[in-house]
Coordinates of C-alpha atoms in Angstrom, one line a residue:
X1 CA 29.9 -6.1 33.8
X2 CA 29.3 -6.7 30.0
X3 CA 28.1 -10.1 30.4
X4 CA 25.7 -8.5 32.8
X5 CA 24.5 -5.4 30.9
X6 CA 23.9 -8.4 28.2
X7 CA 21.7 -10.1 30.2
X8 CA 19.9 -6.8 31.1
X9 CA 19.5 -6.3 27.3
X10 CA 18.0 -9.6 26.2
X11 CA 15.5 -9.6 29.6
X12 CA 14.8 -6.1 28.0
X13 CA 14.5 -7.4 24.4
X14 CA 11.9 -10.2 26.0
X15 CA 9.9 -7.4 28.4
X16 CA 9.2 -5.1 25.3
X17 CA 8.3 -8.3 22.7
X18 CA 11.3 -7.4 20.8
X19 CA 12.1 -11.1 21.0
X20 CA 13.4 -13.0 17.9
X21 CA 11.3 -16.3 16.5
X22 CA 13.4 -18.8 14.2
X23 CA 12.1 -20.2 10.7
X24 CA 13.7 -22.0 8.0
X25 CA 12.3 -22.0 4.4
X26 CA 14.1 -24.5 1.9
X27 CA 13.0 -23.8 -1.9
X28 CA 12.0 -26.9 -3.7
X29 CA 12.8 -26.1 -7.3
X30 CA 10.4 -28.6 -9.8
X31 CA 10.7 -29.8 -13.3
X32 CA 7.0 -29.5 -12.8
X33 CA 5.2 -26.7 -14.7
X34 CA 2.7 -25.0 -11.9
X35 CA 2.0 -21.5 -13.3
X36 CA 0.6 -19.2 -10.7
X37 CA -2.3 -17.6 -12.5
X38 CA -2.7 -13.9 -12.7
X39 CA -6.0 -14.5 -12.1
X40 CA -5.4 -15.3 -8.2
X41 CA -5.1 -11.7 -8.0
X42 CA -8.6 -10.8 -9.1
X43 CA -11.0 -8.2 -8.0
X44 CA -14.7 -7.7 -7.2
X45 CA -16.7 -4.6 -8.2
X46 CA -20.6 -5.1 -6.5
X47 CA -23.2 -2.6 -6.9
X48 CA -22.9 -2.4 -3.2
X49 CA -22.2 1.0 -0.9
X50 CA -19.9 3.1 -2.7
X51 CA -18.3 0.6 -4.9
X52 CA -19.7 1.3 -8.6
X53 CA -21.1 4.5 -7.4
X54 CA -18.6 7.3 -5.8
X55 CA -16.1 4.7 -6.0
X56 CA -15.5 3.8 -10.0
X57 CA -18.5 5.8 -11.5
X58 CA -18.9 9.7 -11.0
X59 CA -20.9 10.1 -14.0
X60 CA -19.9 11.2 -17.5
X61 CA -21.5 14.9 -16.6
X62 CA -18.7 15.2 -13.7
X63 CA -16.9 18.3 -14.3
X64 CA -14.9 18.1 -11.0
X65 CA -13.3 15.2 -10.7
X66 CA -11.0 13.9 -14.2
X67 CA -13.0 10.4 -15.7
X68 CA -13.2 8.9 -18.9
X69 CA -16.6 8.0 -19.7
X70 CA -17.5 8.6 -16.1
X71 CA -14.9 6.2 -14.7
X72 CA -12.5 7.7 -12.6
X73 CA -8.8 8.2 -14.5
X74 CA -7.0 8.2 -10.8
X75 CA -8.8 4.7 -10.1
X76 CA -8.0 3.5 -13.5
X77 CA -4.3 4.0 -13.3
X78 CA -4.0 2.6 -9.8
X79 CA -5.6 -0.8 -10.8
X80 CA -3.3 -0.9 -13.7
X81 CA -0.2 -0.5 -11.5
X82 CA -1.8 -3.7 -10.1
X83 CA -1.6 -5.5 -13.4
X84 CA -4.9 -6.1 -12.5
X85 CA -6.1 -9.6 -14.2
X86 CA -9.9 -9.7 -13.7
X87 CA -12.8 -7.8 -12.3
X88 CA -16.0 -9.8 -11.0
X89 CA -19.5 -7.8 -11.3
X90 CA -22.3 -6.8 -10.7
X91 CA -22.4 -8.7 -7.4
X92 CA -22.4 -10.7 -5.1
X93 CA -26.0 -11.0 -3.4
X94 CA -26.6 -8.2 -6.1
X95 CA -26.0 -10.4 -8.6
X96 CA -28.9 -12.8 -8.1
X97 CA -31.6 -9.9 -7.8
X98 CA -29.7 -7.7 -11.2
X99 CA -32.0 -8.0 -14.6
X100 CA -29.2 -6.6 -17.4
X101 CA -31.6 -5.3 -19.7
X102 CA -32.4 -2.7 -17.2
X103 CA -28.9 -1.5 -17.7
X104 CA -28.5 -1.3 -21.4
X105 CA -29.7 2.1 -23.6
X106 CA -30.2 5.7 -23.2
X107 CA -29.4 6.0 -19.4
X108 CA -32.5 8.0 -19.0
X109 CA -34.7 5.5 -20.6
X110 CA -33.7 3.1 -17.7
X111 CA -36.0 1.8 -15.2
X112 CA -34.9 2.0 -11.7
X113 CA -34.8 -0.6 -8.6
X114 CA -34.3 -0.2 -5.1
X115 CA -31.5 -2.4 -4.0
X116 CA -32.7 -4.4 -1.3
X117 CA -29.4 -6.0 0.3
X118 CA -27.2 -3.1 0.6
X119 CA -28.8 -0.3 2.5
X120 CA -32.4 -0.1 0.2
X121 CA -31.2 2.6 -1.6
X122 CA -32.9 3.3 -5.5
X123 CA -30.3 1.9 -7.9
X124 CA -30.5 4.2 -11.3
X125 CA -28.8 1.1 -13.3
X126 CA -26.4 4.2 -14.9
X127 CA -23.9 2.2 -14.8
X128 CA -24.6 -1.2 -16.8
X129 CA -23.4 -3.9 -18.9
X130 CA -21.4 -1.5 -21.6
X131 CA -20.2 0.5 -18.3
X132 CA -18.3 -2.4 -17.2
X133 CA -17.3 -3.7 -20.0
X134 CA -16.1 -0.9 -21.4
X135 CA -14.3 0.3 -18.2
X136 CA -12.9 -3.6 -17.9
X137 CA -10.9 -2.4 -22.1
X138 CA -9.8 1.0 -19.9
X139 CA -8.3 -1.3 -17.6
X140 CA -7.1 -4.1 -19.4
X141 CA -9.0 -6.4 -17.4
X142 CA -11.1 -9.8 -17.9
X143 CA -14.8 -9.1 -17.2
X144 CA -15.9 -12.0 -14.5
X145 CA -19.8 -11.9 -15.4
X146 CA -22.3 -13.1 -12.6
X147 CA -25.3 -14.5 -13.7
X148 CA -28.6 -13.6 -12.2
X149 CA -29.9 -17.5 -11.5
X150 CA -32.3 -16.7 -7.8
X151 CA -34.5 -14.4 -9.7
X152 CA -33.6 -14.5 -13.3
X153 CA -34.4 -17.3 -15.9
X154 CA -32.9 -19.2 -17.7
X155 CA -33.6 -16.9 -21.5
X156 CA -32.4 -14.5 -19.8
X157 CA -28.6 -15.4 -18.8
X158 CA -28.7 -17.1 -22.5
X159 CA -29.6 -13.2 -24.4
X160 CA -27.2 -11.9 -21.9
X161 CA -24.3 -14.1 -23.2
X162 CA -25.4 -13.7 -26.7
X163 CA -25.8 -9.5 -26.4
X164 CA -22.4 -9.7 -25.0
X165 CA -20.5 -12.4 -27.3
X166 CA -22.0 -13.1 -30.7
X167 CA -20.8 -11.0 -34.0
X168 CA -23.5 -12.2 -36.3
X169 CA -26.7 -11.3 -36.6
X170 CA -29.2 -12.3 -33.9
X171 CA -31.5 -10.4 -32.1
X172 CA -28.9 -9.5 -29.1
X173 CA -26.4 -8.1 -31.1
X174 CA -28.6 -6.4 -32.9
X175 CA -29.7 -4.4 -29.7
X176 CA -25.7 -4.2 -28.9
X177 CA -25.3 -2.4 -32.0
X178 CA -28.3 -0.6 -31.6
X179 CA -26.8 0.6 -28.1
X180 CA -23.5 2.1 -29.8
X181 CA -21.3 -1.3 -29.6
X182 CA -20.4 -3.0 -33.0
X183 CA -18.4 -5.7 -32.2
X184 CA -18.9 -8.2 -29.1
X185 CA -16.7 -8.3 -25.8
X186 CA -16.1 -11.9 -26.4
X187 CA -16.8 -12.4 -22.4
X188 CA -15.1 -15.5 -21.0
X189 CA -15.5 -15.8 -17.2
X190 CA -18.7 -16.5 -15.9
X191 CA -20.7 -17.2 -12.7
X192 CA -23.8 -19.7 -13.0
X193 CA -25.5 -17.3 -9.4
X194 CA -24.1 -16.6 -6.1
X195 CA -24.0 -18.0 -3.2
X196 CA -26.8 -20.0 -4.1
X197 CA -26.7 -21.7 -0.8
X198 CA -27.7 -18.3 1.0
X199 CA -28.6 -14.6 -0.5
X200 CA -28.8 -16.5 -3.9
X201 CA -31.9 -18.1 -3.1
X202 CA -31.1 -20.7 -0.1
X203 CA -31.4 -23.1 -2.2
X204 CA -30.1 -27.3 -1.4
X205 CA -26.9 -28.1 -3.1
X206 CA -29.4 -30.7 -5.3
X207 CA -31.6 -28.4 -6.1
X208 CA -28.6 -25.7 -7.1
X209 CA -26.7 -28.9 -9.5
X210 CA -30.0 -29.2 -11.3
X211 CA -30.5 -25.7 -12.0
X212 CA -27.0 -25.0 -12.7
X213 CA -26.6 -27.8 -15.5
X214 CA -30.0 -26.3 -16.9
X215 CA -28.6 -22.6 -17.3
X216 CA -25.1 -23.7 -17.7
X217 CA -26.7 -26.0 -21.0
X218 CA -28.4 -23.1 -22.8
X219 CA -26.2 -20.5 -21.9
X220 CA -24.5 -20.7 -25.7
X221 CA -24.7 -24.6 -27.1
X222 CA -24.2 -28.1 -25.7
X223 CA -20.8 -28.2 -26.8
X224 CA -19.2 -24.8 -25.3
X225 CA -18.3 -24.2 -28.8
X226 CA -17.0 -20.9 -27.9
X227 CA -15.8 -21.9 -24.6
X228 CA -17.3 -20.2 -22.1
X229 CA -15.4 -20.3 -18.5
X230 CA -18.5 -21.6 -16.7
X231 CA -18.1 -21.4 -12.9
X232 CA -20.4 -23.0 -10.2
X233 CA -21.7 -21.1 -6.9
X234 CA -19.3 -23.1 -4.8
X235 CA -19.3 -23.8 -0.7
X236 CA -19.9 -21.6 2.0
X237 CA -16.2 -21.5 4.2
X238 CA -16.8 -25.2 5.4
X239 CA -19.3 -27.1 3.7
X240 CA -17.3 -29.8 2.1
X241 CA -20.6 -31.8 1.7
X242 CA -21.7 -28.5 -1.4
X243 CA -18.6 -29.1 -2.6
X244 CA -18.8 -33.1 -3.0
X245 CA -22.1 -33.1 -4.1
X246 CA -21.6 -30.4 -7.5
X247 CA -18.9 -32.5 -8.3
X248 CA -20.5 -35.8 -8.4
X249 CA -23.4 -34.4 -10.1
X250 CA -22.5 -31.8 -12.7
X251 CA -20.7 -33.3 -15.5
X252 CA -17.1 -31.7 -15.9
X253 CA -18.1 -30.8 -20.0
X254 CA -20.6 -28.0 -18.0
X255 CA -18.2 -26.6 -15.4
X256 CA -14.9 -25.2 -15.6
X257 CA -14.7 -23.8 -12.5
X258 CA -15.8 -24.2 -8.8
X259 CA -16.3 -21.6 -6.2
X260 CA -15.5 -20.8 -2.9
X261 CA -16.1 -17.6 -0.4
X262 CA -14.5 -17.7 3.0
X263 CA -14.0 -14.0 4.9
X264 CA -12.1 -13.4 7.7
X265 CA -14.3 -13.0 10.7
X266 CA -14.3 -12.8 14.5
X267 CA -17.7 -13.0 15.1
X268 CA -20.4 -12.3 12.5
X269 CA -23.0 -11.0 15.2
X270 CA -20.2 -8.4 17.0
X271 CA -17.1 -8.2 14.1
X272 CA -15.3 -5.1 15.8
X273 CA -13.9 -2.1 14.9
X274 CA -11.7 -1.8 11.7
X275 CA -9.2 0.5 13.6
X276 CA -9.6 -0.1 17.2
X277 CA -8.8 -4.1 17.7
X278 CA -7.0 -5.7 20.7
X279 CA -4.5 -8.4 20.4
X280 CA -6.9 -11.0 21.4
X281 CA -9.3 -9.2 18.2
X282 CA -6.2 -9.5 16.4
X283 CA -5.5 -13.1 16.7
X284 CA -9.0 -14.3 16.2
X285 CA -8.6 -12.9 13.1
X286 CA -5.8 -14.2 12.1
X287 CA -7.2 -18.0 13.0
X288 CA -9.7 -16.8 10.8
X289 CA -7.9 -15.9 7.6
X290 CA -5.3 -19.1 8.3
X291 CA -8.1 -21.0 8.1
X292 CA -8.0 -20.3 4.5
X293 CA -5.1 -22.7 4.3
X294 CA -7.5 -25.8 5.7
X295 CA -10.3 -24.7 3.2
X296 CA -8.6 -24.6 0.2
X297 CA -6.2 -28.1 1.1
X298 CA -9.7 -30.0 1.7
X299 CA -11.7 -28.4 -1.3
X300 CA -8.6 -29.6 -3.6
X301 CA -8.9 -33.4 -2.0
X302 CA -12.3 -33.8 -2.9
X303 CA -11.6 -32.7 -6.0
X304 CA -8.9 -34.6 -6.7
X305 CA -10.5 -37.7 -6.1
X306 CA -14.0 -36.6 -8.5
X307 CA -11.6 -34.9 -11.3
X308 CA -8.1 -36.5 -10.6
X309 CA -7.2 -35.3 -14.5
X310 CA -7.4 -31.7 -13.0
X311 CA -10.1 -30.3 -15.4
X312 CA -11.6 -28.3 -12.9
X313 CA -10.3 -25.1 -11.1
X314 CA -11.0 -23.7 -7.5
X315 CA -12.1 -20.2 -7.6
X316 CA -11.8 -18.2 -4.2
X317 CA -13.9 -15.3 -6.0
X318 CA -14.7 -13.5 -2.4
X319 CA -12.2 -13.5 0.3
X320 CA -10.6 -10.8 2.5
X321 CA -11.4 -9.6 6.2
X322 CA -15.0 -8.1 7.4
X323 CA -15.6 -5.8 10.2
X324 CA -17.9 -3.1 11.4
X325 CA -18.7 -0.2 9.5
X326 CA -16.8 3.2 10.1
X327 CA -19.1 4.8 12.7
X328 CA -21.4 7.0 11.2
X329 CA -21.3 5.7 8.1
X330 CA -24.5 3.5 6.6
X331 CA -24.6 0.3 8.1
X332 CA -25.3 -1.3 4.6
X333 CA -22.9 0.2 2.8
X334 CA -20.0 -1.9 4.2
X335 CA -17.4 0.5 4.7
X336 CA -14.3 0.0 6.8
X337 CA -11.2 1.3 7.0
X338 CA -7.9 -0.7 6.5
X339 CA -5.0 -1.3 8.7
X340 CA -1.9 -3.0 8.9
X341 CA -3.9 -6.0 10.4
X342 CA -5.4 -6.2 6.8
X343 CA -1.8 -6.2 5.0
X344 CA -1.0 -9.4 7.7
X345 CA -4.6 -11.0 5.8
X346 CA -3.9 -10.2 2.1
X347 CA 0.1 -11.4 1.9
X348 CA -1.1 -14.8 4.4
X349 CA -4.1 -15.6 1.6
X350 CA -2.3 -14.9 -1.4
X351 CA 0.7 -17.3 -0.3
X352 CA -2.2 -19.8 0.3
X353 CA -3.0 -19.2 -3.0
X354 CA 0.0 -19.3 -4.6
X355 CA 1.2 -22.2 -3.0
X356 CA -2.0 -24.0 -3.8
X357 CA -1.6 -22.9 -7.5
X358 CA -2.3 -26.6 -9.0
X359 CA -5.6 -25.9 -8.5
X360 CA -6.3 -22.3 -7.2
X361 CA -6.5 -20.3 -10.7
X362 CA -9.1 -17.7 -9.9
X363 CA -10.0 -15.3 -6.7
X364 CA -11.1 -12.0 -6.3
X365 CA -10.4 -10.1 -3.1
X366 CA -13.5 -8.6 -1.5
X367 CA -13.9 -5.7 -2.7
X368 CA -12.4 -2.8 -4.7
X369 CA -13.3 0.5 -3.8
X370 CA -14.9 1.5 -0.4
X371 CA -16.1 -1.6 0.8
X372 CA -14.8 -4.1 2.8
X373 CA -11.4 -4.8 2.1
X374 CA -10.7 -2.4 -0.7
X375 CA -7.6 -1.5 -1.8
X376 CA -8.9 2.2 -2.7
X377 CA -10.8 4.1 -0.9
X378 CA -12.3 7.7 -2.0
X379 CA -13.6 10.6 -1.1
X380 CA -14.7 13.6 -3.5
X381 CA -12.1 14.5 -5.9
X382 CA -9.2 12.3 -2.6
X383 CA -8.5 9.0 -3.5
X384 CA -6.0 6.9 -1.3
X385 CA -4.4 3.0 -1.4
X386 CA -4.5 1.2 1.5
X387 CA -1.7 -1.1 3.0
X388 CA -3.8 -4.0 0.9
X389 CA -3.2 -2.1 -2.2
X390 CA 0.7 -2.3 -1.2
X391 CA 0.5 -6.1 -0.5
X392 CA -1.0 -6.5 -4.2
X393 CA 1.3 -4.7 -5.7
X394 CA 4.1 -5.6 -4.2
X395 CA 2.9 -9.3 -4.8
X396 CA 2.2 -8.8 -8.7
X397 CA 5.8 -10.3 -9.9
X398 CA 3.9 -14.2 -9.0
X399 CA 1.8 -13.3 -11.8
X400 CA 2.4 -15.9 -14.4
X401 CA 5.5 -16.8 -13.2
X402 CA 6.4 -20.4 -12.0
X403 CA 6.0 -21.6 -8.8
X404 CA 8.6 -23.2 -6.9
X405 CA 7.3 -25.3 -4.0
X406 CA 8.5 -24.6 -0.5
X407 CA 9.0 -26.4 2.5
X408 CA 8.8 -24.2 5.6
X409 CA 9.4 -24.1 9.1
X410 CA 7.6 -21.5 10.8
X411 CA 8.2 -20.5 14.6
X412 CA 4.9 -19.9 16.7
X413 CA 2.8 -16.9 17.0
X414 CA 1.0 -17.6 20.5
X415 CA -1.7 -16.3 22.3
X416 CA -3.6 -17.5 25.2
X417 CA -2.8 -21.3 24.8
X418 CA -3.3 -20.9 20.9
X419 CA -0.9 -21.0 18.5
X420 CA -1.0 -20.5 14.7
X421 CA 2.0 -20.1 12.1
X422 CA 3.8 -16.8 12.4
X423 CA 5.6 -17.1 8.8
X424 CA 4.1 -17.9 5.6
X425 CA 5.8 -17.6 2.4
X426 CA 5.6 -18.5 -1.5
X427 CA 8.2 -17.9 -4.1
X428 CA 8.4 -18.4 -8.2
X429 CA 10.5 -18.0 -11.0
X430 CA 9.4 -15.5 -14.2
X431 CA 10.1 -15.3 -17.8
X432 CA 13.1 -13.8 -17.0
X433 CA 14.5 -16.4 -14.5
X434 CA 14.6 -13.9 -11.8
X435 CA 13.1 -15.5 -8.5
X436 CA 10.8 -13.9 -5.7
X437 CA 10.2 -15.0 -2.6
X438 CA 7.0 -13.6 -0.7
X439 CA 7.4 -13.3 3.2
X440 CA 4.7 -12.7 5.9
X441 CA 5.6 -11.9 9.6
X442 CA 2.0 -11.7 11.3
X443 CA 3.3 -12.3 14.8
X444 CA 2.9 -8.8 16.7
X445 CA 5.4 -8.6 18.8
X446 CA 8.7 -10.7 17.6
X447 CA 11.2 -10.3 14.5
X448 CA 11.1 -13.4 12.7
X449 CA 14.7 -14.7 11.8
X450 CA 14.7 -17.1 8.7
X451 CA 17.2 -19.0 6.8
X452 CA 16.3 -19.4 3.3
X453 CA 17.9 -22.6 1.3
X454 CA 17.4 -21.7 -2.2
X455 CA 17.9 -25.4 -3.2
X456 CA 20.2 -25.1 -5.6
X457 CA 18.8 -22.1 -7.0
X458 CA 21.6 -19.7 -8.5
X459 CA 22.0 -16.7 -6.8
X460 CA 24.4 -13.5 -6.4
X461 CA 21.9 -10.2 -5.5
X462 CA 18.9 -9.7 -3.5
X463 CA 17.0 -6.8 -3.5
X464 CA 13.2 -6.1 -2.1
X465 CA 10.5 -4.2 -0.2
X466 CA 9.0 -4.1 3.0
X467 CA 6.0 -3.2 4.1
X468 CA 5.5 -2.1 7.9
X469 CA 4.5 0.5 10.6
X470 CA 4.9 1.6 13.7
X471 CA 1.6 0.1 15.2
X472 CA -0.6 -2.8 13.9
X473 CA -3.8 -0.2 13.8
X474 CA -1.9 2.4 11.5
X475 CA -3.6 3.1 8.6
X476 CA -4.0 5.6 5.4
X477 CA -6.2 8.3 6.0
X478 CA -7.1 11.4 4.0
X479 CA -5.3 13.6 5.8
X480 CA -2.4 11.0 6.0
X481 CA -2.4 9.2 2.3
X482 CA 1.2 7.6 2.3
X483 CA 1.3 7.0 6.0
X484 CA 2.4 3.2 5.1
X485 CA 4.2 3.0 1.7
X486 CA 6.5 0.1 0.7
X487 CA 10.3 1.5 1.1
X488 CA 13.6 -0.5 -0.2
X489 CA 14.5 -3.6 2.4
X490 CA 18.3 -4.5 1.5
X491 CA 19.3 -6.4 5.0
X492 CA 19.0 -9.6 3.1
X493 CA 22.2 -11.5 2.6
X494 CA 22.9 -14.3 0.1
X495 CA 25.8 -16.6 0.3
X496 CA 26.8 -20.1 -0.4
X497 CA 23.1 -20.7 -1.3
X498 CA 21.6 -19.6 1.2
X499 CA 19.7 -16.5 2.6
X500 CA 19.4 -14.9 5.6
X501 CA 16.7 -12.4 6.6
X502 CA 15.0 -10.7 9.6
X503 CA 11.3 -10.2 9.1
X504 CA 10.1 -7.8 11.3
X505 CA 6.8 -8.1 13.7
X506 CA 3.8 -7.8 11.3
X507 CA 5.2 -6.7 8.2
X508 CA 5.3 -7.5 4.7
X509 CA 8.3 -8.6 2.6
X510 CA 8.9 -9.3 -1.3
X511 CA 12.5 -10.5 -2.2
X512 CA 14.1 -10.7 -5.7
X513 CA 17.1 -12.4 -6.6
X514 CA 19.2 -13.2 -9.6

């Protein structure tokens, strides 16, 4: 009767998708130094929907809601418990239609636009250059500048860089001072345009590398005596031939870095509903974000064989998933809300990423506050983090820390015919030689079962957190801010150097041992 009431059990286990997959992960410690850069766990700030506006900015005359400078305290401190490494602005599309002068002086001195891309609404340009910058010292982050190239010239990125960077005398910093800011930013990280293939001006990748090596030359002097972190407007998702093409043409001394923007998409004519996807919505997705993986393997073999001494970095400075806005909501404002489908898309990227760390030394999730992706969203004096918020933070021990390749074995997630990986993973050592090892589960229905060979890696404890809920669509709401938290995950088991571990269906596990 027990073996029966066994079988009866597993059949059950299988009917209700309670199943169990099998991985195996082995680490592959390296006497190779491959430091996962901070800056893979970049942000993007556009003057898009409620980003800069509502999102960050509530105005210095806001006697309702707490801000320093008009920068929201709440938002600062969350982004800061991110450790959060860089912040690219003011776009995006944005970027290439932006003229910074408009944004500099007494704010009610300052001309007006009407913001074509993002819902034609009147942009005040309140919030400018010595907003951001000043709000990137609140936060302790790098300022990632993008340059207007598709409707700006070429004097005008060159004053920009010298208003922002020089602490002589010279016309720009003149005006700087003028404007209530004695010494310079010192501004490392910048974009040469936008997309230049598309919203950036549609231009042909050889007509983009002649332009680029013209503004990238007089952007400060022919030697990048102050070394400026020049970065190109790199491919669109697939377009290897972009890619080839800027790095055969523009001579390594003029770029530091390359770009790349890939989204995860279903469809871009129908993307679906943020909160109300089916499985079949679900998987497409997923294809779509894995295919992240492919990208960035094929963009790192092309440039391997133009700059084999590695001199050049891949910069994945917009990624994350894109749907329809929230209904009701302004159609170009981009907002959407954030599910546990979106957790599944930022800890499968940023394993990508920091597995691909030889290379990958730059992205910027897509985007901060109330658009797209965020990992805040606000409303009034309410602010809330979303399960991609979690993911970052729970992630933020690769930052700096050494990688330590892995060789993984993943059981399948299937759908349909189709099958993609349901475990992805990355792990790294830090300064203080504890290890972390980064887990993903994204298939919907099974617990994932992995063994873990550490390699040789010394090991007595394991702690961690998980990140899960009851159904792939859950969310943080307002009315429901800490719906899906992080909690304490002590199932793992190490012994005789190895590590056992249940991932549960689409959650969200970081691991540290010492």
């Amino acid at each position: 009767m027990r073996k029966l009431n066994l079988k009866l059990g597993i059949a059950f286990m299988l009917i209700s998708g309670l199943s169990l997959g099998q991985s195996s992960i082995k680490l592959e410690p390296s006497a190779k130094d491959i430091t996962i850069s901070k800056h893979i766990y970049g942000h993007f700030a556009e003057h898009l929907g409620r980003c800069i506006y509502d999102g960050f900015y509530v105005g210095e005359k806001n006697d309702s809601i707490p801000h320093a400078n008009g920068v929201r305290t709440d938002v600062i401190e969350a982004l800061k418990n991110l450790n959060i490494p860089n912040l690219r602005w003011p776009g995006g599309c944005f970027a290439d239609t932006y003229h910074w002068k408009d944004g500099i002086g007494p704010k009610a001195q300052r001309p007006s636009m009407v913001n074509n891309w993002w819902g034609g609404v009147t942009e005040d340009n309140s919030f400018g250059t010595h907003d951001f910058l000043n709000m990137c010292e609140l936060l302790g982050a790098e300022p990632y500048l993008a340059g207007n190239v598709g409707s700006g010239e070429v004097q005008e990125l060159a004053d920009w860089v010298q208003y922002v960077n020089f602490a002589g005398k010279s016309p720009m910093s003149d005006l700087r001072r003028k404007n209530g800011r004695q010494e310079p930013w010192k501004v490392k990280f910048w974009g040469v345009g936008n997309e230049s293939w598309g919203c950036g001006g549609n231009m042909t990748v050889d007509y983009y590398t002649d332009i680029y090596r013209k503004y990238a030359t007089f952007m400060l002097d022919w030697t990048n005596g102050a070394g400026l972190y020049r970065i190109a407007s790199g491919a669109n998702s697939a377009d290897y031939n972009w890619t080839e093409s800027l790095l055969k043409n523009i001579p390594g001394s003029l770029m530091k870095g390359m770009g790349l923007h890939h989204y995860a998409v279903i469809n871009w004519d129908k993307k679906g509903s943020a909160t109300e996807f089916s499985e079949s919505e679900y998987f497409k997705t997923m294809k779509s974000a894995w295919f992240m993986n492919e990208l960035v393997e094929k963009n790192i073999a092309i440039m391997d064989k133009y700059d084999p001494k590695g001199n050049i970095d891949l910069i994945v400075d917009e990624w994350g998933g894109w749907y329809d806005v929230e209904p009701g909501t302004n159609p170009g404002f981009l907002y959407q809300q954030n599910t546990m489908r979106d957790a599944m898309i930022a800890g499968m990227t940023l394993n990508i990423f920091n597995n691909n760390a030889r290379r990958v030394k730059m992205a910027n999730l897509a985007q901060a506050i109330n658009v797209l992706q965020a990992v805040i969203l606000t409303s009034g004096k309410s602010m809330i983090l979303t399960p991609t918020y979690h993911v970052m933070e729970m992630y933020k021990v690769h930052q700096d820390a050494k990688l330590i390749p892995i060789t993984l074995q993943s059981a399948d997630f299937e759908f349909n015919g189709e099958k993609l990986p349901a475990v992805s993973a990355s792990a790294s050592q830090d300064t203080k030689g504890r290890t972390h090892i980064s887990l993903v589960n994204i298939d919907p229905k099974k617990t994932n079962r992995i063994r873990v060979d550490l390699g040789g890696l010394k090991a007595s404890n394991v702690s961690g957190r998980i990140l899960r809920a009851d159904k792939l669509q859950d969310y943080n709401s307002f009315k429901m801010p800490k719906k899906i938290l992080p909690v304490a995950y002590n199932k793992a088991k190490v012994q005789n150097g190895l590590l056992d571990i249940e991932v549960p269906a689409f959650s969200v596990i970081v691991l540290e041992l010492n």
